[in-house]
mmCIF file of N, CA and C in Angstrom:
data_model
loop_
_atom_site.group_PDB
_atom_site.id
_atom_site.type_symbol
_atom_site.label_atom_id
_atom_site.label_comp_id
_atom_site.label_asym_id
_atom_site.label_seq_id
_atom_site.Cartn_x
_atom_site.Cartn_y
_atom_site.Cartn_z
ATOM 1 N N MET A 1 -180.889 121.840 74.517
ATOM 2 C CA MET A 1 -179.672 121.440 75.041
ATOM 3 C C MET A 1 -178.963 122.592 74.979
ATOM 4 N N ASN A 2 -178.128 123.021 76.173
ATOM 5 C CA ASN A 2 -177.490 124.036 76.198
ATOM 6 C C ASN A 2 -176.325 124.152 75.174
ATOM 7 N N VAL A 3 -175.703 125.296 74.583
ATOM 8 C CA VAL A 3 -174.932 125.263 73.289
ATOM 9 C C VAL A 3 -173.664 124.789 73.566
ATOM 10 N N SER A 4 -173.235 125.027 74.783
ATOM 11 C CA SER A 4 -171.891 124.522 75.000
ATOM 12 C C SER A 4 -171.820 123.009 74.763
ATOM 13 N N ALA A 5 -172.840 122.304 75.690
ATOM 14 C CA ALA A 5 -172.833 120.951 75.888
ATOM 15 C C ALA A 5 -172.925 120.352 74.333
ATOM 16 N N ALA A 6 -173.859 121.086 73.489
ATOM 17 C CA ALA A 6 -173.974 120.611 72.176
ATOM 18 C C ALA A 6 -173.143 120.939 71.347
ATOM 19 N N ALA A 7 -172.112 121.669 71.296
ATOM 20 C CA ALA A 7 -170.962 121.759 70.601
ATOM 21 C C ALA A 7 -169.962 121.058 70.907
ATOM 22 N N VAL A 8 -169.628 120.829 72.026
ATOM 23 C CA VAL A 8 -168.679 119.728 72.581
ATOM 24 C C VAL A 8 -169.351 118.384 72.220
ATOM 25 N N ALA A 9 -170.430 118.064 72.331
ATOM 26 C CA ALA A 9 -170.945 116.749 71.831
ATOM 27 C C ALA A 9 -170.608 116.489 70.286
ATOM 28 N N SER A 10 -171.175 117.655 69.776
ATOM 29 C CA SER A 10 -170.795 117.715 68.232
ATOM 30 C C SER A 10 -169.534 117.418 67.962
ATOM 31 N N ALA A 11 -168.651 117.978 68.234
ATOM 32 C CA ALA A 11 -167.257 117.856 68.017
ATOM 33 C C ALA A 11 -166.980 116.424 68.298
ATOM 34 N N VAL A 12 -167.186 115.742 69.521
ATOM 35 C CA VAL A 12 -166.679 114.492 69.781
ATOM 36 C C VAL A 12 -167.490 113.522 68.835
ATOM 37 N N THR A 13 -168.683 113.805 68.702
ATOM 38 C CA THR A 13 -169.333 112.889 67.760
ATOM 39 C C THR A 13 -168.677 112.705 66.046
ATOM 40 N N PHE A 14 -168.279 113.805 65.893
ATOM 41 C CA PHE A 14 -167.722 113.778 64.531
ATOM 42 C C PHE A 14 -166.320 113.501 64.323
ATOM 43 N N LEU A 15 -165.665 113.504 65.436
ATOM 44 C CA LEU A 15 -164.327 112.809 65.672
ATOM 45 C C LEU A 15 -164.337 111.577 65.522
ATOM 46 N N TRP A 16 -165.215 110.958 66.501
ATOM 47 C CA TRP A 16 -165.506 109.433 66.684
ATOM 48 C C TRP A 16 -165.927 108.913 65.320
ATOM 49 N N LEU A 17 -166.958 109.430 64.653
ATOM 50 C CA LEU A 17 -167.153 109.002 63.340
ATOM 51 C C LEU A 17 -166.101 108.846 62.361
ATOM 52 N N GLY A 18 -165.478 109.927 62.533
ATOM 53 C CA GLY A 18 -163.885 109.991 61.536
ATOM 54 C C GLY A 18 -163.233 108.843 61.748
ATOM 55 N N MET A 19 -162.969 108.566 63.112
ATOM 56 C CA MET A 19 -162.045 107.385 63.417
ATOM 57 C C MET A 19 -162.613 106.168 63.214
ATOM 58 N N VAL A 20 -163.967 105.935 63.253
ATOM 59 C CA VAL A 20 -164.487 104.691 63.166
ATOM 60 C C VAL A 20 -164.447 104.479 61.283
ATOM 61 N N LEU A 21 -164.518 105.424 60.713
ATOM 62 C CA LEU A 21 -164.811 105.148 59.472
ATOM 63 C C LEU A 21 -163.381 105.117 58.789
ATOM 64 N N ALA A 22 -162.309 105.770 59.139
ATOM 65 C CA ALA A 22 -160.912 105.609 58.473
ATOM 66 C C ALA A 22 -160.307 104.365 59.046
ATOM 67 N N ILE A 23 -160.518 104.019 60.445
ATOM 68 C CA ILE A 23 -159.930 102.500 60.757
ATOM 69 C C ILE A 23 -160.708 101.558 60.132
ATOM 70 N N SER A 24 -161.789 101.206 60.285
ATOM 71 C CA SER A 24 -162.594 100.080 60.420
ATOM 72 C C SER A 24 -162.992 100.151 58.826
ATOM 73 N N PHE A 25 -163.207 101.001 58.070
ATOM 74 C CA PHE A 25 -163.833 100.949 56.702
ATOM 75 C C PHE A 25 -162.737 101.148 55.819
ATOM 76 N N LEU A 26 -161.640 101.590 55.948
ATOM 77 C CA LEU A 26 -160.517 102.025 55.293
ATOM 78 C C LEU A 26 -159.205 101.254 55.482
ATOM 79 N N GLU A 27 -158.757 101.494 56.482
ATOM 80 C CA GLU A 27 -157.463 100.688 57.191
ATOM 81 C C GLU A 27 -157.617 99.388 57.390
ATOM 82 N N ALA A 28 -158.597 99.057 57.806
ATOM 83 C CA ALA A 28 -158.441 97.355 58.347
ATOM 84 C C ALA A 28 -158.592 96.619 56.853
ATOM 85 N N PRO A 29 -159.564 96.739 56.108
ATOM 86 C CA PRO A 29 -159.496 95.870 54.938
ATOM 87 C C PRO A 29 -158.417 96.196 53.877
ATOM 88 N N LEU A 30 -157.696 97.393 53.740
ATOM 89 C CA LEU A 30 -156.600 97.541 52.883
ATOM 90 C C LEU A 30 -155.526 96.925 53.222
ATOM 91 N N LYS A 31 -155.210 96.744 54.754
ATOM 92 C CA LYS A 31 -153.910 96.321 55.366
ATOM 93 C C LYS A 31 -153.574 94.853 54.621
ATOM 94 N N PHE A 32 -154.627 94.318 54.398
ATOM 95 C CA PHE A 32 -154.644 92.854 54.176
ATOM 96 C C PHE A 32 -154.245 92.670 52.440
ATOM 97 N N ARG A 33 -154.334 93.953 51.915
ATOM 98 C CA ARG A 33 -153.977 93.810 50.558
ATOM 99 C C ARG A 33 -152.630 94.508 50.123
ATOM 100 N N ALA A 34 -151.910 94.751 50.993
ATOM 101 C CA ALA A 34 -150.548 95.435 50.779
ATOM 102 C C ALA A 34 -149.518 94.423 50.813
ATOM 103 N N PRO A 35 -148.636 94.457 49.796
ATOM 104 C CA PRO A 35 -147.615 93.215 49.397
ATOM 105 C C PRO A 35 -146.867 92.932 50.756
ATOM 106 N N GLY A 36 -146.915 91.679 50.915
ATOM 107 C CA GLY A 36 -145.909 90.968 52.117
ATOM 108 C C GLY A 36 -146.680 90.744 53.409
ATOM 109 N N VAL A 37 -148.052 91.265 53.324
ATOM 110 C CA VAL A 37 -148.679 91.329 54.704
ATOM 111 C C VAL A 37 -149.498 89.876 54.740
ATOM 112 N N THR A 38 -148.945 89.236 55.629
ATOM 113 C CA THR A 38 -149.540 87.675 55.864
ATOM 114 C C THR A 38 -150.860 88.027 56.787
ATOM 115 N N LEU A 39 -151.573 86.930 56.899
ATOM 116 C CA LEU A 39 -152.679 86.822 57.738
ATOM 117 C C LEU A 39 -152.109 86.958 59.243
ATOM 118 N N PRO A 40 -151.139 86.474 59.596
ATOM 119 C CA PRO A 40 -150.726 86.462 61.063
ATOM 120 C C PRO A 40 -150.379 87.946 61.351
ATOM 121 N N LEU A 41 -149.437 88.704 60.631
ATOM 122 C CA LEU A 41 -148.940 90.213 60.419
ATOM 123 C C LEU A 41 -150.148 90.936 60.294
ATOM 124 N N GLY A 42 -151.117 90.869 59.666
ATOM 125 C CA GLY A 42 -152.244 91.704 59.702
ATOM 126 C C GLY A 42 -153.037 91.462 60.733
ATOM 127 N N LEU A 43 -153.197 90.566 61.233
ATOM 128 C CA LEU A 43 -154.089 90.249 62.662
ATOM 129 C C LEU A 43 -153.322 90.993 63.676
ATOM 130 N N GLY A 44 -151.866 90.773 63.756
ATOM 131 C CA GLY A 44 -151.312 91.362 64.856
ATOM 132 C C GLY A 44 -151.441 93.062 64.741
ATOM 133 N N ILE A 45 -151.126 93.519 63.207
ATOM 134 C CA ILE A 45 -151.377 94.969 63.254
ATOM 135 C C ILE A 45 -152.684 95.291 63.599
ATOM 136 N N GLY A 46 -153.844 94.621 63.380
ATOM 137 C CA GLY A 46 -155.042 94.910 63.443
ATOM 138 C C GLY A 46 -155.472 94.930 65.080
ATOM 139 N N ARG A 47 -154.911 94.006 65.636
ATOM 140 C CA ARG A 47 -155.124 93.779 67.141
ATOM 141 C C ARG A 47 -154.478 95.432 67.876
ATOM 142 N N LEU A 48 -153.296 95.555 67.497
ATOM 143 C CA LEU A 48 -152.818 96.856 68.139
ATOM 144 C C LEU A 48 -153.628 98.261 67.540
ATOM 145 N N VAL A 49 -154.297 98.119 66.551
ATOM 146 C CA VAL A 49 -154.931 99.388 65.819
ATOM 147 C C VAL A 49 -156.271 99.543 66.506
ATOM 148 N N PHE A 50 -156.890 98.177 66.745
ATOM 149 C CA PHE A 50 -158.261 98.197 66.977
ATOM 150 C C PHE A 50 -158.400 98.626 68.764
ATOM 151 N N ARG A 51 -157.419 97.950 69.466
ATOM 152 C CA ARG A 51 -157.394 98.372 70.778
ATOM 153 C C ARG A 51 -157.210 99.668 71.054
ATOM 154 N N ALA A 52 -156.073 100.445 70.284
ATOM 155 C CA ALA A 52 -155.804 101.635 70.602
ATOM 156 C C ALA A 52 -157.427 102.493 70.006
ATOM 157 N N LEU A 53 -158.000 101.971 68.875
ATOM 158 C CA LEU A 53 -159.197 102.689 68.425
ATOM 159 C C LEU A 53 -160.475 102.637 69.518
ATOM 160 N N ASN A 54 -160.271 101.356 70.014
ATOM 161 C CA ASN A 54 -161.576 101.284 71.045
ATOM 162 C C ASN A 54 -161.234 101.873 72.445
ATOM 163 N N ARG A 55 -159.980 102.218 72.866
ATOM 164 C CA ARG A 55 -159.860 102.828 74.197
ATOM 165 C C ARG A 55 -160.052 104.507 73.686
ATOM 166 N N VAL A 56 -160.007 105.078 72.499
ATOM 167 C CA VAL A 56 -160.155 106.239 72.271
ATOM 168 C C VAL A 56 -161.728 106.492 72.271
ATOM 169 N N GLU A 57 -162.301 105.581 71.595
ATOM 170 C CA GLU A 57 -163.715 105.241 71.453
ATOM 171 C C GLU A 57 -164.431 105.261 72.827
ATOM 172 N N ALA A 58 -163.798 104.624 73.417
ATOM 173 C CA ALA A 58 -164.396 104.635 75.243
ATOM 174 C C ALA A 58 -164.476 105.943 75.797
ATOM 175 N N ALA A 59 -163.301 106.724 75.411
ATOM 176 C CA ALA A 59 -162.802 107.963 76.299
ATOM 177 C C ALA A 59 -164.228 109.117 75.437
ATOM 178 N N LEU A 60 -164.305 108.864 74.129
ATOM 179 C CA LEU A 60 -165.378 109.735 73.417
ATOM 180 C C LEU A 60 -166.845 109.451 73.851
ATOM 181 N N ALA A 61 -166.633 108.245 74.220
ATOM 182 C CA ALA A 61 -168.158 107.924 74.555
ATOM 183 C C ALA A 61 -168.495 108.384 76.014
ATOM 184 N N ALA A 62 -167.264 108.386 76.716
ATOM 185 C CA ALA A 62 -167.751 108.834 78.325
ATOM 186 C C ALA A 62 -167.703 110.573 78.197
ATOM 187 N N ALA A 63 -167.188 111.172 77.300
ATOM 188 C CA ALA A 63 -167.587 112.613 77.013
ATOM 189 C C ALA A 63 -168.704 112.868 76.574
ATOM 190 N N LEU A 64 -169.478 111.879 75.562
ATOM 191 C CA LEU A 64 -170.761 112.213 75.122
ATOM 192 C C LEU A 64 -171.696 111.967 76.299
ATOM 193 N N VAL A 65 -171.489 111.047 77.104
ATOM 194 C CA VAL A 65 -172.340 110.848 78.092
ATOM 195 C C VAL A 65 -172.270 112.004 78.993
ATOM 196 N N VAL A 66 -170.957 112.477 79.498
ATOM 197 C CA VAL A 66 -170.950 113.616 80.167
ATOM 198 C C VAL A 66 -171.617 115.121 79.523
ATOM 199 N N ALA A 67 -171.648 115.327 78.411
ATOM 200 C CA ALA A 67 -172.309 116.110 77.569
ATOM 201 C C ALA A 67 -173.767 115.712 77.753
ATOM 202 N N GLY A 68 -174.308 114.777 77.592
ATOM 203 C CA GLY A 68 -175.579 114.356 77.690
ATOM 204 C C GLY A 68 -176.073 114.679 78.793
ATOM 205 N N VAL A 69 -175.408 114.310 80.110
ATOM 206 C CA VAL A 69 -176.119 114.472 81.224
ATOM 207 C C VAL A 69 -175.988 115.911 81.479
ATOM 208 N N THR A 70 -175.064 116.560 81.320
ATOM 209 C CA THR A 70 -175.061 118.052 81.641
ATOM 210 C C THR A 70 -175.937 118.857 80.783
ATOM 211 N N GLY A 71 -176.026 118.507 79.435
ATOM 212 C CA GLY A 71 -176.723 119.401 78.338
ATOM 213 C C GLY A 71 -178.332 118.909 78.500
ATOM 214 N N ARG A 72 -178.698 117.935 78.772
ATOM 215 C CA ARG A 72 -180.066 117.471 78.685
ATOM 216 C C ARG A 72 -180.454 117.679 77.373
ATOM 217 N N PRO A 73 -180.078 116.645 76.279
ATOM 218 C CA PRO A 73 -180.401 116.699 74.994
ATOM 219 C C PRO A 73 -181.705 116.233 74.715
ATOM 220 N N PRO A 74 -182.114 116.795 73.733
ATOM 221 C CA PRO A 74 -183.618 116.311 72.974
ATOM 222 C C PRO A 74 -183.810 114.625 72.749
ATOM 223 N N VAL A 75 -184.746 114.048 72.686
ATOM 224 C CA VAL A 75 -184.783 112.577 72.535
ATOM 225 C C VAL A 75 -184.065 112.340 71.453
ATOM 226 N N THR A 76 -184.102 112.794 70.264
ATOM 227 C CA THR A 76 -183.300 112.084 68.758
ATOM 228 C C THR A 76 -181.786 112.038 69.250
ATOM 229 N N PRO A 77 -181.138 113.161 69.505
ATOM 230 C CA PRO A 77 -179.799 113.294 70.014
ATOM 231 C C PRO A 77 -179.296 112.271 71.106
ATOM 232 N N ALA A 78 -180.201 112.065 72.070
ATOM 233 C CA ALA A 78 -180.088 111.357 73.301
ATOM 234 C C ALA A 78 -180.015 109.962 72.908
ATOM 235 N N ALA A 79 -181.223 109.471 72.113
ATOM 236 C CA ALA A 79 -181.336 107.992 71.513
ATOM 237 C C ALA A 79 -180.190 107.477 70.765
ATOM 238 N N ALA A 80 -179.800 108.506 69.706
ATOM 239 C CA ALA A 80 -178.663 108.287 68.960
ATOM 240 C C ALA A 80 -177.450 107.853 69.737
ATOM 241 N N GLY A 81 -176.899 108.868 70.595
ATOM 242 C CA GLY A 81 -175.971 108.552 71.400
ATOM 243 C C GLY A 81 -175.892 107.221 72.219
ATOM 244 N N LEU A 82 -177.232 107.072 72.747
ATOM 245 C CA LEU A 82 -177.415 105.551 73.713
ATOM 246 C C LEU A 82 -176.937 104.529 72.779
ATOM 247 N N VAL A 83 -177.519 104.556 71.398
ATOM 248 C CA VAL A 83 -177.278 103.500 70.559
ATOM 249 C C VAL A 83 -175.860 103.319 70.353
ATOM 250 N N ALA A 84 -174.927 104.405 69.911
ATOM 251 C CA ALA A 84 -173.658 104.301 69.631
ATOM 252 C C ALA A 84 -172.642 103.787 71.051
ATOM 253 N N VAL A 85 -173.205 104.372 71.966
ATOM 254 C CA VAL A 85 -172.537 103.725 73.187
ATOM 255 C C VAL A 85 -172.977 102.313 73.517
ATOM 256 N N ALA A 86 -174.066 102.069 73.181
ATOM 257 C CA ALA A 86 -174.336 100.601 73.610
ATOM 258 C C ALA A 86 -173.755 99.765 72.330
ATOM 259 N N ALA A 87 -173.577 100.270 71.163
ATOM 260 C CA ALA A 87 -173.057 99.470 69.971
ATOM 261 C C ALA A 87 -171.713 99.239 70.568
ATOM 262 N N LEU A 88 -170.744 100.321 70.880
ATOM 263 C CA LEU A 88 -169.451 100.088 71.490
ATOM 264 C C LEU A 88 -169.307 99.030 72.747
ATOM 265 N N ALA A 89 -170.054 99.092 73.457
ATOM 266 C CA ALA A 89 -170.173 98.199 74.668
ATOM 267 C C ALA A 89 -170.285 96.891 74.420
ATOM 268 N N VAL A 90 -171.223 96.672 73.356
ATOM 269 C CA VAL A 90 -171.282 95.337 73.077
ATOM 270 C C VAL A 90 -170.162 94.722 72.357
ATOM 271 N N GLN A 91 -169.610 95.662 71.441
ATOM 272 C CA GLN A 91 -168.516 95.361 70.752
ATOM 273 C C GLN A 91 -167.186 94.634 71.700
ATOM 274 N N LEU A 92 -166.984 95.610 72.736
ATOM 275 C CA LEU A 92 -165.742 95.475 73.819
ATOM 276 C C LEU A 92 -166.328 94.319 74.758
ATOM 277 N N ALA A 93 -167.627 94.132 75.081
ATOM 278 C CA ALA A 93 -167.924 93.154 75.948
ATOM 279 C C ALA A 93 -168.168 91.524 75.540
ATOM 280 N N ALA A 94 -168.717 91.696 74.492
ATOM 281 C CA ALA A 94 -168.993 90.320 73.756
ATOM 282 C C ALA A 94 -168.624 89.820 72.476
ATOM 283 N N VAL A 95 -168.090 90.842 71.759
ATOM 284 C CA VAL A 95 -167.491 90.492 70.385
ATOM 285 C C VAL A 95 -165.959 90.480 70.317
ATOM 286 N N ARG A 96 -165.615 91.333 70.923
ATOM 287 C CA ARG A 96 -163.805 91.467 70.859
ATOM 288 C C ARG A 96 -163.378 90.093 71.610
ATOM 289 N N PRO A 97 -163.742 89.524 72.701
ATOM 290 C CA PRO A 97 -163.214 88.620 73.251
ATOM 291 C C PRO A 97 -163.203 87.298 72.160
ATOM 292 N N GLY A 98 -164.040 87.164 71.436
ATOM 293 C CA GLY A 98 -164.057 85.952 70.614
ATOM 294 C C GLY A 98 -162.989 86.203 69.627
ATOM 295 N N LEU A 99 -163.254 87.312 68.858
ATOM 296 C CA LEU A 99 -162.220 87.868 67.888
ATOM 297 C C LEU A 99 -160.640 87.666 68.454
ATOM 298 N N ASN A 100 -160.380 88.175 69.811
ATOM 299 C CA ASN A 100 -159.088 88.034 70.171
ATOM 300 C C ASN A 100 -158.755 86.445 70.514
ATOM 301 N N ARG A 101 -159.739 85.609 70.858
ATOM 302 C CA ARG A 101 -159.561 84.126 70.822
ATOM 303 C C ARG A 101 -159.073 83.748 69.306
ATOM 304 N N ARG A 102 -159.565 83.744 68.260
ATOM 305 C CA ARG A 102 -159.351 83.498 67.308
ATOM 306 C C ARG A 102 -158.118 84.148 66.702
ATOM 307 N N SER A 103 -157.797 85.207 66.858
ATOM 308 C CA SER A 103 -156.610 86.010 66.560
ATOM 309 C C SER A 103 -155.344 85.256 67.343
ATOM 310 N N ASP A 104 -155.683 84.857 68.590
ATOM 311 C CA ASP A 104 -154.456 84.255 69.488
ATOM 312 C C ASP A 104 -154.083 82.822 68.777
ATOM 313 N N ARG A 105 -155.113 82.074 68.442
ATOM 314 C CA ARG A 105 -154.947 80.925 67.679
ATOM 315 C C ARG A 105 -154.057 80.984 66.373
ATOM 316 N N VAL A 106 -154.588 81.959 65.498
ATOM 317 C CA VAL A 106 -153.987 82.214 64.225
ATOM 318 C C VAL A 106 -152.364 82.764 64.808
ATOM 319 N N LEU A 107 -152.266 83.636 65.484
ATOM 320 C CA LEU A 107 -150.583 83.841 65.891
ATOM 321 C C LEU A 107 -150.001 82.880 66.339
ATOM 322 N N ALA A 108 -150.703 81.809 66.914
ATOM 323 C CA ALA A 108 -150.039 80.657 67.660
ATOM 324 C C ALA A 108 -149.643 79.872 66.518
ATOM 325 N N GLY A 109 -150.024 80.071 65.119
ATOM 326 C CA GLY A 109 -149.598 79.107 63.944
ATOM 327 C C GLY A 109 -150.858 78.078 63.734
ATOM 328 N N GLU A 110 -152.005 78.174 64.387
ATOM 329 C CA GLU A 110 -153.006 77.133 64.048
ATOM 330 C C GLU A 110 -153.672 77.616 62.793
ATOM 331 N N ASP A 111 -154.428 77.036 62.174
ATOM 332 C CA ASP A 111 -155.233 77.355 61.051
ATOM 333 C C ASP A 111 -156.587 77.467 61.705
ATOM 334 N N ALA A 112 -157.046 78.482 61.965
ATOM 335 C CA ALA A 112 -158.432 78.611 62.795
ATOM 336 C C ALA A 112 -159.253 79.232 61.690
ATOM 337 N N PRO A 113 -160.641 78.658 61.776
ATOM 338 C CA PRO A 113 -161.629 78.913 61.005
ATOM 339 C C PRO A 113 -161.907 80.505 61.109
ATOM 340 N N ARG A 114 -162.377 81.059 60.181
ATOM 341 C CA ARG A 114 -163.046 82.143 60.150
ATOM 342 C C ARG A 114 -164.078 82.403 61.182
ATOM 343 N N SER A 115 -163.879 83.681 61.922
ATOM 344 C CA SER A 115 -165.095 83.607 62.830
ATOM 345 C C SER A 115 -166.179 84.324 62.539
ATOM 346 N N ARG A 116 -167.302 84.025 62.960
ATOM 347 C CA ARG A 116 -168.620 84.785 62.647
ATOM 348 C C ARG A 116 -168.861 86.139 63.588
ATOM 349 N N ALA A 117 -167.861 86.100 64.495
ATOM 350 C CA ALA A 117 -167.879 87.464 65.252
ATOM 351 C C ALA A 117 -167.230 88.483 64.494
ATOM 352 N N HIS A 118 -166.487 88.302 63.474
ATOM 353 C CA HIS A 118 -166.007 89.256 62.587
ATOM 354 C C HIS A 118 -167.294 90.222 62.205
ATOM 355 N N HIS A 119 -168.127 89.368 61.557
ATOM 356 C CA HIS A 119 -169.422 89.750 60.994
ATOM 357 C C HIS A 119 -170.348 90.744 61.969
ATOM 358 N N ALA A 120 -170.468 90.186 63.151
ATOM 359 C CA ALA A 120 -171.153 91.100 64.237
ATOM 360 C C ALA A 120 -170.627 92.142 64.314
ATOM 361 N N TYR A 121 -169.022 92.047 64.554
ATOM 362 C CA TYR A 121 -168.379 93.466 64.719
ATOM 363 C C TYR A 121 -168.563 94.333 63.671
ATOM 364 N N ILE A 122 -168.614 94.058 62.297
ATOM 365 C CA ILE A 122 -168.678 94.792 61.222
ATOM 366 C C ILE A 122 -170.305 95.350 61.489
ATOM 367 N N ALA A 123 -171.313 94.519 61.670
ATOM 368 C CA ALA A 123 -172.611 94.929 61.842
ATOM 369 C C ALA A 123 -172.683 96.186 62.648
ATOM 370 N N LEU A 124 -172.234 95.921 63.973
ATOM 371 C CA LEU A 124 -172.270 97.060 64.998
ATOM 372 C C LEU A 124 -171.311 98.094 64.683
ATOM 373 N N GLU A 125 -170.295 97.996 63.545
ATOM 374 C CA GLU A 125 -169.866 99.053 63.268
ATOM 375 C C GLU A 125 -170.751 100.091 62.508
ATOM 376 N N LEU A 126 -171.726 99.388 61.629
ATOM 377 C CA LEU A 126 -172.524 100.026 60.883
ATOM 378 C C LEU A 126 -173.771 100.497 61.671
ATOM 379 N N VAL A 127 -174.138 99.966 62.697
ATOM 380 C CA VAL A 127 -175.052 100.581 63.405
ATOM 381 C C VAL A 127 -174.333 101.759 64.218
ATOM 382 N N LYS A 128 -173.143 101.743 64.542
ATOM 383 C CA LYS A 128 -172.440 102.845 65.406
ATOM 384 C C LYS A 128 -172.220 104.013 64.505
ATOM 385 N N VAL A 129 -171.751 103.610 63.114
ATOM 386 C CA VAL A 129 -171.746 104.943 62.080
ATOM 387 C C VAL A 129 -173.156 105.511 61.752
ATOM 388 N N VAL A 130 -174.329 104.786 61.760
ATOM 389 C CA VAL A 130 -175.706 105.360 61.493
ATOM 390 C C VAL A 130 -176.046 106.121 62.748
ATOM 391 N N ALA A 131 -175.843 105.555 63.689
ATOM 392 C CA ALA A 131 -176.119 106.259 65.209
ATOM 393 C C ALA A 131 -175.436 107.779 65.468
ATOM 394 N N LEU A 132 -174.034 107.555 64.745
ATOM 395 C CA LEU A 132 -173.110 108.639 64.948
ATOM 396 C C LEU A 132 -173.506 109.835 64.212
ATOM 397 N N LEU A 133 -173.780 109.451 62.780
ATOM 398 C CA LEU A 133 -174.329 110.245 61.895
ATOM 399 C C LEU A 133 -175.790 111.293 62.187
ATOM 400 N N VAL A 134 -176.693 110.217 62.401
ATOM 401 C CA VAL A 134 -177.850 111.036 63.390
ATOM 402 C C VAL A 134 -177.639 111.723 64.620
ATOM 403 N N LEU A 135 -176.800 111.238 65.225
ATOM 404 C CA LEU A 135 -176.358 112.076 66.387
ATOM 405 C C LEU A 135 -175.760 113.487 66.108
ATOM 406 N N GLY A 136 -174.717 113.446 65.342
ATOM 407 C CA GLY A 136 -173.820 114.603 64.760
ATOM 408 C C GLY A 136 -174.935 115.652 64.123
ATOM 409 N N VAL A 137 -175.715 115.162 63.148
ATOM 410 C CA VAL A 137 -176.532 116.173 62.114
ATOM 411 C C VAL A 137 -177.845 116.281 63.086
ATOM 412 N N SER A 138 -178.137 115.690 64.240
ATOM 413 C CA SER A 138 -179.429 116.393 65.032
ATOM 414 C C SER A 138 -178.606 117.430 66.278
ATOM 415 N N LEU A 139 -177.451 117.126 66.506
ATOM 416 C CA LEU A 139 -176.953 118.112 67.317
ATOM 417 C C LEU A 139 -176.555 119.450 66.500
ATOM 418 N N LEU A 140 -176.066 119.242 65.428
ATOM 419 C CA LEU A 140 -175.834 120.544 64.782
ATOM 420 C C LEU A 140 -177.290 121.353 64.455
ATOM 421 N N ALA A 141 -178.225 120.332 64.189
ATOM 422 C CA ALA A 141 -179.510 121.401 63.864
ATOM 423 C C ALA A 141 -179.918 121.988 65.341
ATOM 424 N N ALA A 142 -179.777 121.504 66.522
ATOM 425 C CA ALA A 142 -179.929 121.987 67.767
ATOM 426 C C ALA A 142 -179.159 123.419 68.076
ATOM 427 N N LEU A 143 -177.877 123.344 67.398
ATOM 428 C CA LEU A 143 -177.018 124.447 67.526
ATOM 429 C C LEU A 143 -177.539 125.473 66.680
ATOM 430 N N SER A 144 -178.268 125.368 65.411
ATOM 431 C CA SER A 144 -178.758 126.326 64.489
ATOM 432 C C SER A 144 -180.047 127.075 65.059
#
């Protein structure tokens, strides 16, 4: 892989990883522990935050794809990048719509049961984190 593409992909990867860790594994669970934050309020905040995160993730995924196409990475970073991008695609296309339907119901005042889609989203976040770690480390190794 050429040095420029590997450097860009590495920066993009660690930026994406940091955002996922900060939002999904720090901000999301903590907001519901803040005084006065009700379930509807937390869901409303979460929808805004995750909508923004997912848009940024899509842009970062696109940048990784461009770097991969132009840089022709070795198998390990290519596979890890594909796993991260695929996990994001599944989250956006298959999981988020169900989560949005449930949060719509809660925000409308309904006492909706907890969604199993939330567990799928978390599992995909874990897959994405591992894939991004493998990608980032393998890109750094390619740079040395």
